[in-house]
Amino acid sequence: MSEEDTIKKIFGEVIGIDESEITDSIAYNSYESWDSLVHLELVNELEDTFDVEFEMDDIIAMETFGKVKEIVKKYLS
Amino acid sequence: MNFVDFLFENSKDLDKIAIEYGDNYINYSNLYSQVNSLASYLNDKYGTGNQIMLLSENNPFFIISYLAILKSGNIAVLAETRISDHDLETVLSNCSIECLFTQSKYTSKFNNNNSVFTENVFDGRPEVTENCTHVVNPNDLAVIIFTSGSTGAKKGVMLSHGNLISNTDSIVEYLGLDKSDKVLVALPFFYCYGASLLHTHLRAGGSVVLSNSIFLGSVLKDIDKYRCTGFSGVPSTFQILINRTPFLEQEFPTLRYFTQAGGKLENKFITRIADAFPDKSFYVMYGATEATSRMSYLPPHLIKEKLGSIGKGIPGVKLEVLNSSGNPIKPGEIGEITAVGENIMQGYLNDTEGTKKKVKNGRLYTDDLATIDEDGFIYIVGRANNLIKSAGYRIAPNEIQDIINGIKGVNTSAVIGINDDIMGEAVTAVVKPSDSGSDELKKHIISVCSKNLPSYKVPKHIVFMDAFPLNSSNKIDRIKLKETVEENLLKSNNPKLDSVDEILKVDPYSLTDSEKEAILLPILKEQLQKAQNNPHIKNFFEKQNISVSDINSLEDIPPLPVQMFKYFDLEICPKDEVYKILQSSGTTSGKKSRVPLSKTTTINQTKALKSILSDYLGNKRRIFLVIDHEGMNNSVDTFSARTAGIRGLSIFSKKIFYLLKEENGKLVLNLPVIKEVIEKYADYDVYVFGFTYIIWSTFYKQILDEDLNFNFNDIKIFHSGGWKKLKNEQVSKEIFSDSIANIFNTESKNVLDFYGMAEQTGIIFVDCEYGNKHVPAFSQVIVRDPQTLKTCDVNQIGMIEVMSVLADSYYGQAILTEDLGYLVGIDNCPCGRKGRYFRFKSRVEKAEVRGCGDTFKE
């Protein structure tokens, strides 16, 4: 599975959304269930899966699914 | 008694070092014999009562000449070695100088009319066995020290033998000086503070080490090399040492004390020194040449408790702060510091008028404005005159202004001192140009000043301004001018602090109150302008006759009573930007607050919380222990203060653990989770959040029965809310902190109460280690009288108003809470955080603000 697919899978599971409905513009807090606590769950899952540790500012910057992908990739490169 | 005989009363025959310099020294008997010999010569040649000028750096030449002049019954006239030719001329014409003593390198400053003695004056001088003292009356003059008066003209302060004896005695007594003391002197003897070091140590039989390096940093080595017990400095001495050298990391094993006088050392520096050297005494002192040198000191053990105070009068000095009718002020009022004692000068040389203004009925009027606290400790708040204190020099603005005003292209100028971390105050010329200010003009002004003034008087900043703020008598309002210039300089140093995004990036407690006022006001006004689109808000402004453009200060912004969130729709952004209405059940009545949130608001809130928490937690995420049950989070639509706290603080968490669970509708310890945390995360950094009342009534009371041992590497426990119930149980904040700290095996200072509300999510006001709640950069707190809504003074209890720039989706700009509290101070909390700090008192019994409800309804 590509990195992007893995991110999408984790995102879908944590947020509770079908992968087919995920777009880059889905935004933190605008999507009903993506709230602060779910956000942390997402961060933890991503960190565990990719064995990285995000900076605080990056966690805050993960405002949309697009940003999530971009930031995770930054850590993997 | 002659002052010099008094100094040597117990020591003139001692074979003990009196003066050390470089690798050389002079012992007492030798020093005394040289002084005696020169005094005898002066007596023979000139008799007594003559004015003899002494212009020299700190060296044996100064000390011996000085003491000999006094001992011979003549009068030493002192001035600074960097005196300008113009000032020196004034001094000489004002005095009748019989002869002068100066280092050979300065002889060119004088014309040939006077007999000049230089360093070789001692060569071949015969030893005189007979004690050559001219006995004097206490009121006979001993020394005239030239110092800058407020007008810039040098004034000669006349001090008698009695003045010197009495002040020396007092200082020796309160500093507890004795034979074992040795002070490192980096202050010039021609100013009274430096002279007092020489006097007191000779009297006590101790010794004086002359620090000769032009690099102040060398004192670090010298204190150890010479095994000094004392070190003295003016504010800039300590500021330079702290900012430019590893001063605070030193151990100084021999050092017993520091003294500081000569102006106000900022509290943050005092705190840092006191913290770095807990086993040494730090004496904050206050004085004036007109009072020989010293008038007050703050006993070192009170340095933190009375931070920023100059203490009380020294032994023998009655120091009083008087109001304009001449009566002692009450705590909190402001008056002028006055002093009565045997140390008060005889007057200014040839200036009866000036003397009369300064000394009335033996009482010295200092021009320093001060307030006192309940215990009578004095705090200086400002100067009645405009002297600039820079790098230990006292600089009057007039002389510099005169020079600048004479430059082509300059209309007029005002020279002021603005706060500077290194210099104390930095000389700053505010210039009104004839047509326009250019960089060339700036350069030209600096170059003209450099040619005509000693370097310490040359302006560090040149600021162009087209109009000066004026006071009621049409004179330049220097206080206002100083504030404006400081704000402008701050803006030019932080050019981008003009948006919410930029404010969220700065250290949340780095801005002073006036800086915040300047930065927040334009941003808030812009937000308020947009808020007028909401008809309720528009009405709220109109009915109070307030127009956004007329708002000139944060205080002018009308605070919205927090209850209004229950009754009105308060969104101020386009409807489609609101993605969620936060419903808060936080308040006591049944109705819920409705807070419309946009994406921008939420992101700002998150960044704000991160910024605040970073100040307490650093930048690493931690294990988050919640003293509540997980089910708290299930209610999606309604937030209580408890859920809001968990969600808000969770941004710092790596992993969350809920230490309580719900069982049959009751909260109990979640023991399996607690044990897992203890096992897995011992030695980790953690942070804890819980509702104050739940921590106490459930967690604390139940955990006492368990045999559990928490042992984390670092822990911070945040808690909030429910104090009323705890007060009913007679649990004070101190008892709470101590007990909870004990459970977590940590110190009470790590238990942090905070204040916050759902309507201002993103801002929590967290206790510092001194128990004060601090206001971060992006918000402001105003305390208002519940009846009149007027702003309360410091320490006056009123309703807490919370202002914020975070929300673009609802009226969060100024919210009047239902809570009572009081400001403790501004910019000067001993923890070092800038801005306002306050304490929460209680909820308003029956929250109702007069008038607001009526004006609000459309």
PDB file of C-alpha atoms in Angstrom, chain B residues 655-775:
ATOM      1  CA  LYS B 655      -1.731   9.882  25.013  1.00  0.00           C
ATOM      2  CA  ILE B 656      -4.771  10.526  27.149  1.00  0.00           C
ATOM      3  CA  PHE B 657      -5.706   8.562  30.240  1.00  0.00           C
ATOM      4  CA  TYR B 658      -8.886   9.114  32.206  1.00  0.00           C
ATOM      5  CA  LEU B 659      -8.186   8.435  35.865  1.00  0.00           C
ATOM      6  CA  LEU B 660     -11.832   8.254  36.914  1.00  0.00           C
ATOM      7  CA  LYS B 661     -14.799   6.216  35.750  1.00  0.00           C
ATOM      8  CA  GLU B 662     -18.503   6.354  36.307  1.00  0.00           C
ATOM      9  CA  GLU B 663     -20.046   3.591  38.379  1.00  0.00           C
ATOM     10  CA  ASN B 664     -23.743   3.616  39.196  1.00  0.00           C
ATOM     11  CA  GLY B 665     -23.894   7.306  38.460  1.00  0.00           C
ATOM     12  CA  LYS B 666     -20.986   8.084  40.784  1.00  0.00           C
ATOM     13  CA  LEU B 667     -17.404   8.985  39.964  1.00  0.00           C
ATOM     14  CA  VAL B 668     -14.801   6.558  41.304  1.00  0.00           C
ATOM     15  CA  LEU B 669     -11.119   5.922  40.722  1.00  0.00           C
ATOM     16  CA  ASN B 670     -10.325   4.010  37.563  1.00  0.00           C
ATOM     17  CA  LEU B 671      -7.726   1.854  39.316  1.00  0.00           C
ATOM     18  CA  PRO B 672      -6.633  -0.340  36.394  1.00  0.00           C
ATOM     19  CA  VAL B 673      -5.845   2.776  34.329  1.00  0.00           C
ATOM     20  CA  ILE B 674      -4.100   4.501  37.229  1.00  0.00           C
ATOM     21  CA  LYS B 675      -1.953   1.436  37.863  1.00  0.00           C
ATOM     22  CA  GLU B 676      -1.111   1.152  34.165  1.00  0.00           C
ATOM     23  CA  VAL B 677       0.001   4.790  34.092  1.00  0.00           C
ATOM     24  CA  ILE B 678       2.125   4.341  37.202  1.00  0.00           C
ATOM     25  CA  GLU B 679       3.746   1.255  35.762  1.00  0.00           C
ATOM     26  CA  LYS B 680       4.286   2.339  32.175  1.00  0.00           C
ATOM     27  CA  TYR B 681       4.916   6.045  32.486  1.00  0.00           C
ATOM     28  CA  ALA B 682       7.012   6.512  35.595  1.00  0.00           C
ATOM     29  CA  ASP B 683       9.816   8.964  34.745  1.00  0.00           C
ATOM     30  CA  TYR B 684       7.811  10.451  31.847  1.00  0.00           C
ATOM     31  CA  ASP B 685       6.786  14.092  31.549  1.00  0.00           C
ATOM     32  CA  VAL B 686       3.071  14.331  32.182  1.00  0.00           C
ATOM     33  CA  TYR B 687       0.398  16.925  32.679  1.00  0.00           C
ATOM     34  CA  VAL B 688      -2.881  16.635  34.463  1.00  0.00           C
ATOM     35  CA  PHE B 689      -6.201  18.364  34.118  1.00  0.00           C
ATOM     36  CA  GLY B 690      -9.233  18.163  36.299  1.00  0.00           C
ATOM     37  CA  PHE B 691     -12.090  20.210  37.627  1.00  0.00           C
ATOM     38  CA  THR B 692     -10.898  21.561  40.966  1.00  0.00           C
ATOM     39  CA  TYR B 693     -13.852  20.308  42.921  1.00  0.00           C
ATOM     40  CA  ILE B 694     -13.748  16.843  41.348  1.00  0.00           C
ATOM     41  CA  ILE B 695     -10.024  16.521  41.987  1.00  0.00           C
ATOM     42  CA  TRP B 696     -10.646  17.231  45.644  1.00  0.00           C
ATOM     43  CA  SER B 697     -13.917  15.511  46.393  1.00  0.00           C
ATOM     44  CA  THR B 698     -13.432  12.386  44.303  1.00  0.00           C
ATOM     45  CA  PHE B 699      -9.833  11.824  43.298  1.00  0.00           C
ATOM     46  CA  TYR B 700      -8.053  13.109  46.385  1.00  0.00           C
ATOM     47  CA  LYS B 701     -10.391  11.677  48.963  1.00  0.00           C
ATOM     48  CA  GLN B 702     -10.443   8.249  47.340  1.00  0.00           C
ATOM     49  CA  ILE B 703      -6.772   8.015  46.487  1.00  0.00           C
ATOM     50  CA  LEU B 704      -5.794   8.560  50.126  1.00  0.00           C
ATOM     51  CA  ASP B 705      -7.101   5.057  50.812  1.00  0.00           C
ATOM     52  CA  GLU B 706      -4.957   3.495  48.120  1.00  0.00           C
ATOM     53  CA  ASP B 707      -1.307   2.636  48.341  1.00  0.00           C
ATOM     54  CA  LEU B 708      -0.185   4.243  45.086  1.00  0.00           C
ATOM     55  CA  ASN B 709       3.052   5.965  44.303  1.00  0.00           C
ATOM     56  CA  PHE B 710       3.173   8.485  41.470  1.00  0.00           C
ATOM     57  CA  ASN B 711       6.661   9.255  40.311  1.00  0.00           C
ATOM     58  CA  PHE B 712       6.882  11.249  37.114  1.00  0.00           C
ATOM     59  CA  ASN B 713       9.847  13.107  35.743  1.00  0.00           C
ATOM     60  CA  ASP B 714       8.014  16.400  35.422  1.00  0.00           C
ATOM     61  CA  ILE B 715       4.405  17.104  36.197  1.00  0.00           C
ATOM     62  CA  LYS B 716       2.137  20.102  35.884  1.00  0.00           C
ATOM     63  CA  ILE B 717      -1.360  19.869  37.290  1.00  0.00           C
ATOM     64  CA  PHE B 718      -3.888  22.256  35.756  1.00  0.00           C
ATOM     65  CA  HIS B 719      -7.215  22.689  37.450  1.00  0.00           C
ATOM     66  CA  SER B 720     -10.108  25.064  37.324  1.00  0.00           C
ATOM     67  CA  GLY B 721     -13.539  25.691  38.712  1.00  0.00           C
ATOM     68  CA  GLY B 722     -15.652  24.873  41.710  1.00  0.00           C
ATOM     69  CA  TRP B 723     -13.935  27.020  44.317  1.00  0.00           C
ATOM     70  CA  LYS B 724     -17.199  27.973  45.920  1.00  0.00           C
ATOM     71  CA  LYS B 725     -17.904  24.406  46.930  1.00  0.00           C
ATOM     72  CA  LEU B 726     -14.360  23.979  48.194  1.00  0.00           C
ATOM     73  CA  LYS B 727     -14.606  27.114  50.267  1.00  0.00           C
ATOM     74  CA  ASN B 728     -17.685  25.640  51.877  1.00  0.00           C
ATOM     75  CA  GLU B 729     -15.469  22.708  52.842  1.00  0.00           C
ATOM     76  CA  GLN B 730     -12.873  25.144  54.225  1.00  0.00           C
ATOM     77  CA  VAL B 731     -10.305  24.147  51.625  1.00  0.00           C
ATOM     78  CA  SER B 732      -8.063  27.054  50.698  1.00  0.00           C
ATOM     79  CA  LYS B 733      -5.992  27.257  47.519  1.00  0.00           C
ATOM     80  CA  GLU B 734      -2.862  26.593  49.592  1.00  0.00           C
ATOM     81  CA  ILE B 735      -4.281  23.483  51.246  1.00  0.00           C
ATOM     82  CA  PHE B 736      -5.475  22.238  47.874  1.00  0.00           C
ATOM     83  CA  SER B 737      -2.135  22.772  46.151  1.00  0.00           C
ATOM     84  CA  ASP B 738      -0.114  21.265  48.978  1.00  0.00           C
ATOM     85  CA  SER B 739      -2.341  18.205  49.240  1.00  0.00           C
ATOM     86  CA  ILE B 740      -2.487  17.492  45.516  1.00  0.00           C
ATOM     87  CA  ALA B 741       1.234  18.127  45.077  1.00  0.00           C
ATOM     88  CA  ASN B 742       1.835  15.636  47.852  1.00  0.00           C
ATOM     89  CA  ILE B 743      -0.208  12.946  46.092  1.00  0.00           C
ATOM     90  CA  PHE B 744       1.798  13.386  42.886  1.00  0.00           C
ATOM     91  CA  ASN B 745       5.107  13.600  44.690  1.00  0.00           C
ATOM     92  CA  THR B 746       5.833  17.085  43.424  1.00  0.00           C
ATOM     93  CA  GLU B 747       6.047  20.682  44.621  1.00  0.00           C
ATOM     94  CA  SER B 748       3.019  22.883  45.215  1.00  0.00           C
ATOM     95  CA  LYS B 749       4.174  25.325  42.545  1.00  0.00           C
ATOM     96  CA  ASN B 750       3.365  22.677  39.924  1.00  0.00           C
ATOM     97  CA  VAL B 751      -0.316  22.752  40.860  1.00  0.00           C
ATOM     98  CA  LEU B 752      -1.721  25.449  38.607  1.00  0.00           C
ATOM     99  CA  ASP B 753      -5.147  26.961  38.996  1.00  0.00           C
ATOM    100  CA  PHE B 754      -6.506  28.628  35.888  1.00  0.00           C
ATOM    101  CA  TYR B 755      -9.425  30.812  34.978  1.00  0.00           C
ATOM    102  CA  GLY B 756     -11.304  30.587  31.728  1.00  0.00           C
ATOM    103  CA  MET B 757     -14.740  30.382  30.147  1.00  0.00           C
ATOM    104  CA  ALA B 758     -16.409  28.762  27.157  1.00  0.00           C
ATOM    105  CA  GLU B 759     -17.134  32.171  25.623  1.00  0.00           C
ATOM    106  CA  GLN B 760     -13.406  32.866  25.524  1.00  0.00           C
ATOM    107  CA  THR B 761     -12.165  29.423  24.569  1.00  0.00           C
ATOM    108  CA  GLY B 762      -8.504  29.526  23.679  1.00  0.00           C
ATOM    109  CA  ILE B 763      -7.551  31.713  26.569  1.00  0.00           C
ATOM    110  CA  ILE B 764      -6.831  30.344  29.969  1.00  0.00           C
ATOM    111  CA  PHE B 765      -5.339  32.520  32.660  1.00  0.00           C
ATOM    112  CA  VAL B 766      -2.906  30.265  34.441  1.00  0.00           C
ATOM    113  CA  ASP B 767      -1.290  30.858  37.821  1.00  0.00           C
ATOM    114  CA  CYS B 768       2.395  31.612  37.876  1.00  0.00           C
ATOM    115  CA  GLU B 769       4.583  30.356  40.700  1.00  0.00           C
ATOM    116  CA  TYR B 770       3.556  33.441  42.677  1.00  0.00           C
ATOM    117  CA  GLY B 771      -0.137  32.601  42.453  1.00  0.00           C
ATOM    118  CA  ASN B 772      -0.968  35.378  39.973  1.00  0.00           C
ATOM    119  CA  LYS B 773      -2.993  34.810  36.826  1.00  0.00           C
ATOM    120  CA  HIS B 774      -1.328  36.226  33.726  1.00  0.00           C
ATOM    121  CA  VAL B 775      -2.907  37.722  30.649  1.00  0.00           C
TER     122      VAL B 775
END
